[in-house]
Amino acid sequence: MSSNSITNESDTFEIGGSTVRRLGFGAMRITGEDIIGAPEDEESAREVVRQAVDCGVDLIDTADSYGPAVSERLIGEAIGDPDDVLIATKAGLLRNSEGEWLAHGDPDYIRNQVLTSLDRLRTDTIDLYQFHRPDDDTPFEDSVATFAELKDEGLVDAVGVSNVSAELLDRAREQVEIETVQNRYNLNDRGSREVLEICDEAGIGFIPWAPIDGDDLAEHGDLLDGIAETHDATRRQVALAWLLERSAVMLPIPGTSDPAHLESNLAASQLSLGDDEVRRLTAAAD
């Protein structure tokens, strides 16, 4: 399945009063190697963002730690603050020169980061602001309370959390309305099954990171290849189509910096899996 004019045909979902297509775009990969620094060709990176929007993507996910700061800046330069695109970003992780991801949920830090994200994204209000990762050195409630305060102050429209357990999700929901959860989940990694069930029941958007991890796809290569051949598709497209079938609250955000790869991902929204195929894929790692 390939085309020079692929259109995002996924179903819709509401986040904080905004209706978006369920298949989004993850903007982590438009940065430099190992998600550090700027890409070699910044204009090409901006063009991929614009292409995603032109193809009907209206949910773009990023974070202040991607680059750090690079992904947000490139998105702001590429599309500014359009009314018809929801930009989700995250705070709560630090980077260092070795490329480590260090949890940092200090309220003062989050308050500082929201200002830098607003500036880079060229907006007055962040559409969806997500707590990137719980920090063992900062009480979880203190971090979440800061996100709630930013929403009350009008700097943030909607709040999400990421990398949380079911217990932490429940604790976050006691403080603020949680619109999305972003946890690792894909065909082979179902570790967040319980969190997904909570999101299903509550109508909370579930954003699976690493939705089509290559190593995970290899675990079920024969099954994927057989289904892909039936639909003239690829393994990745079948895995994405399965995620869209898995739950009505599922919001996959496959990332790429390559235009052809972007269109291939979006083609998954046009792939219709049969009920038996969905059952077989679901049973593969359950």
Coordinates of C-alpha atoms in Angstrom, one line a residue:
M1 CA 0.0 0.0 0.0
S2 CA 1.7 3.2 -1.1
S3 CA 0.7 6.5 -2.7
N4 CA 1.9 10.0 -3.3
S5 CA -1.3 11.4 -1.8
I6 CA -2.1 9.3 1.2
T7 CA -4.9 10.6 3.4
N8 CA -5.4 9.9 7.1
E9 CA -8.7 7.9 7.3
S10 CA -8.6 6.9 10.9
D11 CA -11.6 7.4 13.2
T12 CA -11.8 10.4 15.5
F13 CA -11.4 11.0 19.2
E14 CA -12.0 14.0 21.5
I15 CA -9.1 15.4 23.6
G16 CA -10.0 18.4 25.8
G17 CA -12.8 19.4 23.5
S18 CA -10.8 19.0 20.3
T19 CA -11.6 16.3 17.8
V20 CA -8.6 14.6 16.3
R21 CA -7.9 11.7 14.0
R22 CA -6.8 8.7 16.0
L23 CA -3.6 8.1 14.0
G24 CA -1.2 10.9 14.9
F25 CA 2.4 11.7 14.3
G26 CA 5.2 11.4 16.8
A27 CA 7.9 14.1 16.4
M28 CA 10.7 12.6 18.3
R29 CA 12.6 11.4 15.2
I30 CA 12.8 14.9 13.6
T31 CA 15.8 15.7 15.8
G32 CA 19.5 14.6 15.5
E33 CA 21.0 11.2 16.0
D34 CA 20.0 9.6 19.3
I35 CA 17.4 12.3 19.8
I36 CA 20.2 14.8 20.6
G37 CA 20.7 18.1 18.8
A38 CA 19.3 19.3 15.4
P39 CA 18.9 17.1 12.3
E40 CA 21.3 17.5 9.5
D41 CA 18.6 19.1 7.3
E42 CA 16.2 21.2 9.4
E43 CA 14.1 22.2 6.4
S44 CA 13.5 18.6 5.5
A45 CA 12.4 18.0 9.1
R46 CA 10.0 20.9 9.0
E47 CA 8.6 19.6 5.7
V48 CA 7.8 16.2 7.2
V49 CA 5.7 18.0 9.8
R50 CA 3.9 20.0 7.2
Q51 CA 3.4 16.9 5.1
A52 CA 1.8 15.1 8.0
V53 CA -0.7 17.9 8.4
D54 CA -1.4 18.1 4.7
C55 CA -2.2 14.3 4.8
G56 CA -4.8 14.8 7.5
V57 CA -2.8 14.4 10.7
D58 CA -4.2 16.7 13.4
L59 CA -2.5 15.1 16.5
I60 CA 1.3 15.8 16.8
D61 CA 3.2 14.6 19.9
T62 CA 6.5 16.0 21.0
A63 CA 8.4 16.8 24.3
D64 CA 10.8 19.4 25.6
S65 CA 13.4 16.7 26.0
Y66 CA 13.4 15.7 22.3
G67 CA 16.7 17.4 21.2
P68 CA 16.3 18.7 23.9
A69 CA 14.1 21.6 22.6
V70 CA 14.7 20.9 19.0
S71 CA 11.5 19.0 18.1
E72 CA 9.3 21.7 19.6
R73 CA 11.2 24.5 17.9
L74 CA 10.9 22.8 14.5
I75 CA 7.2 22.2 14.9
G76 CA 6.7 25.8 15.8
E77 CA 8.7 27.0 12.8
A78 CA 6.9 24.5 10.5
I79 CA 3.2 25.1 11.3
G80 CA 3.0 27.7 14.1
D81 CA -0.2 27.3 16.2
P82 CA -3.0 26.2 13.8
D83 CA -6.5 25.9 15.2
D84 CA -7.1 22.6 13.5
V85 CA -4.0 20.7 14.8
L86 CA -3.6 19.6 18.4
I87 CA 0.0 19.8 19.6
A88 CA 0.8 17.6 22.6
T89 CA 4.1 18.1 24.4
K90 CA 5.6 16.8 27.6
A91 CA 7.8 17.9 30.5
G92 CA 9.5 15.9 33.3
L93 CA 12.6 14.5 31.7
L94 CA 16.1 16.0 31.5
R95 CA 18.8 15.0 29.0
N96 CA 22.6 15.0 29.4
S97 CA 25.5 14.9 26.9
E98 CA 25.6 11.1 27.3
G99 CA 21.9 10.9 26.0
E100 CA 20.5 9.7 29.3
W101 CA 16.8 10.3 30.1
L102 CA 16.6 11.6 33.7
A103 CA 13.3 12.0 35.5
H104 CA 12.8 15.5 36.9
G105 CA 9.3 16.4 38.2
D106 CA 10.1 19.3 40.4
P107 CA 7.2 21.8 40.3
D108 CA 9.5 24.8 39.7
Y109 CA 11.2 23.0 36.8
I110 CA 7.9 22.2 35.2
R111 CA 6.7 25.8 35.5
N112 CA 9.9 26.9 33.8
Q113 CA 9.6 24.3 31.1
V114 CA 6.0 25.3 30.2
L115 CA 7.2 28.8 29.4
T116 CA 10.0 27.5 27.1
S117 CA 7.6 25.1 25.4
L118 CA 5.1 27.9 24.8
D119 CA 7.8 30.0 23.2
R120 CA 9.2 27.3 20.9
L121 CA 5.7 26.1 19.8
R122 CA 4.7 29.8 19.1
T123 CA 1.5 29.5 21.1
D124 CA -0.2 31.1 24.1
T125 CA -1.7 27.8 25.3
I126 CA -0.4 24.3 25.1
D127 CA -3.2 22.0 23.7
L128 CA -2.1 18.9 25.7
Y129 CA 0.6 19.0 28.4
Q130 CA 1.8 15.6 29.6
F131 CA 3.9 14.7 32.7
H132 CA 6.6 12.7 31.0
R133 CA 7.7 10.4 33.8
P134 CA 7.2 10.0 37.5
D135 CA 10.3 11.2 39.5
D136 CA 11.3 9.2 42.6
D137 CA 12.8 12.4 44.1
T138 CA 9.6 14.4 43.8
P139 CA 6.2 13.4 45.2
F140 CA 4.0 12.4 42.3
E141 CA 1.1 14.5 43.6
D142 CA 3.2 17.6 43.7
S143 CA 4.2 17.2 40.1
V144 CA 0.6 16.5 38.9
A145 CA -0.7 19.4 41.0
T146 CA 1.6 21.7 39.0
F147 CA 0.1 20.5 35.7
A148 CA -3.4 21.1 37.2
E149 CA -2.4 24.6 38.3
L150 CA -1.1 25.4 34.8
K151 CA -4.4 24.3 33.4
D152 CA -6.3 26.6 35.9
E153 CA -4.0 29.5 34.9
G154 CA -4.9 29.0 31.2
L155 CA -1.4 28.0 30.1
V156 CA -2.6 24.5 29.3
D157 CA -5.9 23.3 27.8
A158 CA -5.6 19.6 28.8
V159 CA -3.4 17.4 31.0
G160 CA -2.0 14.0 30.4
V161 CA 0.4 11.6 32.1
S162 CA 3.0 9.2 30.8
N163 CA 4.8 6.1 31.9
V164 CA 2.4 5.5 34.8
S165 CA 1.0 2.4 36.6
A166 CA -2.7 1.9 37.2
E167 CA -2.2 3.1 40.7
L168 CA -0.5 6.3 39.7
L169 CA -3.2 7.0 37.0
D170 CA -5.8 6.7 39.7
R171 CA -3.9 9.2 41.9
A172 CA -3.5 11.6 39.1
R173 CA -7.2 11.5 38.3
E174 CA -7.9 12.6 41.9
Q175 CA -6.2 15.9 41.3
V176 CA -7.1 16.8 37.7
E177 CA -9.0 15.5 34.7
I178 CA -6.6 13.3 32.8
E179 CA -7.3 13.4 29.0
T180 CA -4.5 11.0 27.9
V181 CA -2.1 8.4 29.1
Q182 CA 1.1 7.7 27.1
N183 CA 2.6 4.3 27.9
R184 CA 4.6 1.8 26.0
Y185 CA 2.3 -0.6 24.2
N186 CA 2.5 -2.5 21.0
L187 CA 1.8 -5.9 19.4
N188 CA 4.3 -7.7 21.6
D189 CA 4.5 -5.5 24.7
R190 CA 1.2 -5.5 26.6
G191 CA 2.7 -4.5 29.9
S192 CA 0.2 -1.6 30.2
R193 CA -2.8 -3.8 29.6
E194 CA -4.4 -2.8 33.0
V195 CA -3.9 0.9 32.3
L196 CA -5.4 0.5 28.8
E197 CA -8.5 -1.1 30.4
I198 CA -8.9 1.9 32.8
C199 CA -8.6 4.3 29.8
D200 CA -11.2 2.2 27.9
E201 CA -13.7 2.4 30.7
A202 CA -13.1 6.1 31.4
G203 CA -12.9 7.3 27.8
I204 CA -9.3 8.5 28.3
G205 CA -7.1 8.6 25.3
F206 CA -4.3 6.0 25.3
I207 CA -1.2 7.0 23.3
P208 CA 1.1 4.0 22.8
W209 CA 4.7 4.9 22.5
A210 CA 6.9 2.6 20.5
P211 CA 3.8 1.4 18.7
I212 CA 5.7 -0.4 15.9
D213 CA 9.0 -1.3 17.5
G214 CA 11.0 -3.4 15.0
D215 CA 12.3 -5.9 17.6
D216 CA 8.7 -6.4 18.8
L217 CA 7.4 -6.9 15.3
A218 CA 10.0 -9.6 14.7
E219 CA 8.6 -11.6 17.5
H220 CA 5.4 -12.2 15.4
G221 CA 6.9 -12.0 12.0
D222 CA 5.2 -15.0 10.4
L223 CA 1.8 -14.0 11.6
L224 CA 2.3 -10.4 10.5
D225 CA 3.7 -11.4 7.1
G226 CA 0.8 -13.7 6.4
I227 CA -1.8 -11.0 7.1
A228 CA 0.3 -8.4 5.3
E229 CA 0.4 -10.5 2.2
T230 CA -3.4 -10.8 2.2
H231 CA -3.8 -7.1 2.2
D232 CA -0.8 -6.1 0.1
A233 CA 0.5 -4.3 3.1
T234 CA 3.6 -4.3 5.4
R235 CA 4.3 -5.6 8.8
R236 CA 4.3 -2.1 10.2
Q237 CA 1.0 -1.2 8.6
V238 CA -0.7 -4.4 10.0
A239 CA 0.7 -3.6 13.5
L240 CA -0.7 -0.1 13.3
A241 CA -4.0 -1.2 11.9
W242 CA -4.3 -3.7 14.8
L243 CA -3.7 -0.9 17.4
L244 CA -6.5 1.1 15.8
E245 CA -8.7 -1.9 16.1
R246 CA -7.6 -2.8 19.6
S247 CA -9.5 0.0 21.3
A248 CA -11.5 3.1 20.4
V249 CA -9.3 5.1 22.8
M250 CA -6.1 4.1 21.2
L251 CA -4.1 7.0 19.6
P252 CA -1.0 5.6 17.9
I253 CA 1.7 8.2 17.1
P254 CA 4.3 6.5 14.8
G255 CA 7.3 8.7 14.3
T256 CA 9.6 9.2 11.3
S257 CA 11.7 11.9 9.6
D258 CA 11.2 10.3 6.2
P259 CA 8.3 11.4 3.9
A260 CA 7.9 8.0 2.3
H261 CA 7.8 6.3 5.7
L262 CA 5.3 8.9 6.9
E263 CA 2.9 8.0 4.0
S264 CA 3.4 4.3 4.6
N265 CA 2.4 4.7 8.2
L266 CA -0.7 6.7 7.3
A267 CA -1.7 4.1 4.8
A268 CA -2.4 1.9 7.8
S269 CA -5.5 4.0 8.5
Q270 CA -6.9 2.6 5.2
L271 CA -6.2 -1.0 6.1
S272 CA -9.3 -3.0 7.2
L273 CA -8.4 -6.1 9.1
G274 CA -10.9 -8.9 9.4
D275 CA -12.3 -10.0 12.8
D276 CA -10.4 -13.2 12.8
E277 CA -7.1 -11.4 11.9
V278 CA -7.7 -9.0 14.8
R279 CA -8.4 -11.9 17.2
R280 CA -5.2 -13.7 16.1
L281 CA -3.1 -10.6 16.5
T282 CA -4.6 -9.9 19.9
A283 CA -4.0 -13.4 21.1
A284 CA -0.4 -13.4 19.9
A285 CA 0.9 -11.9 23.2
D286 CA -2.1 -11.8 25.5

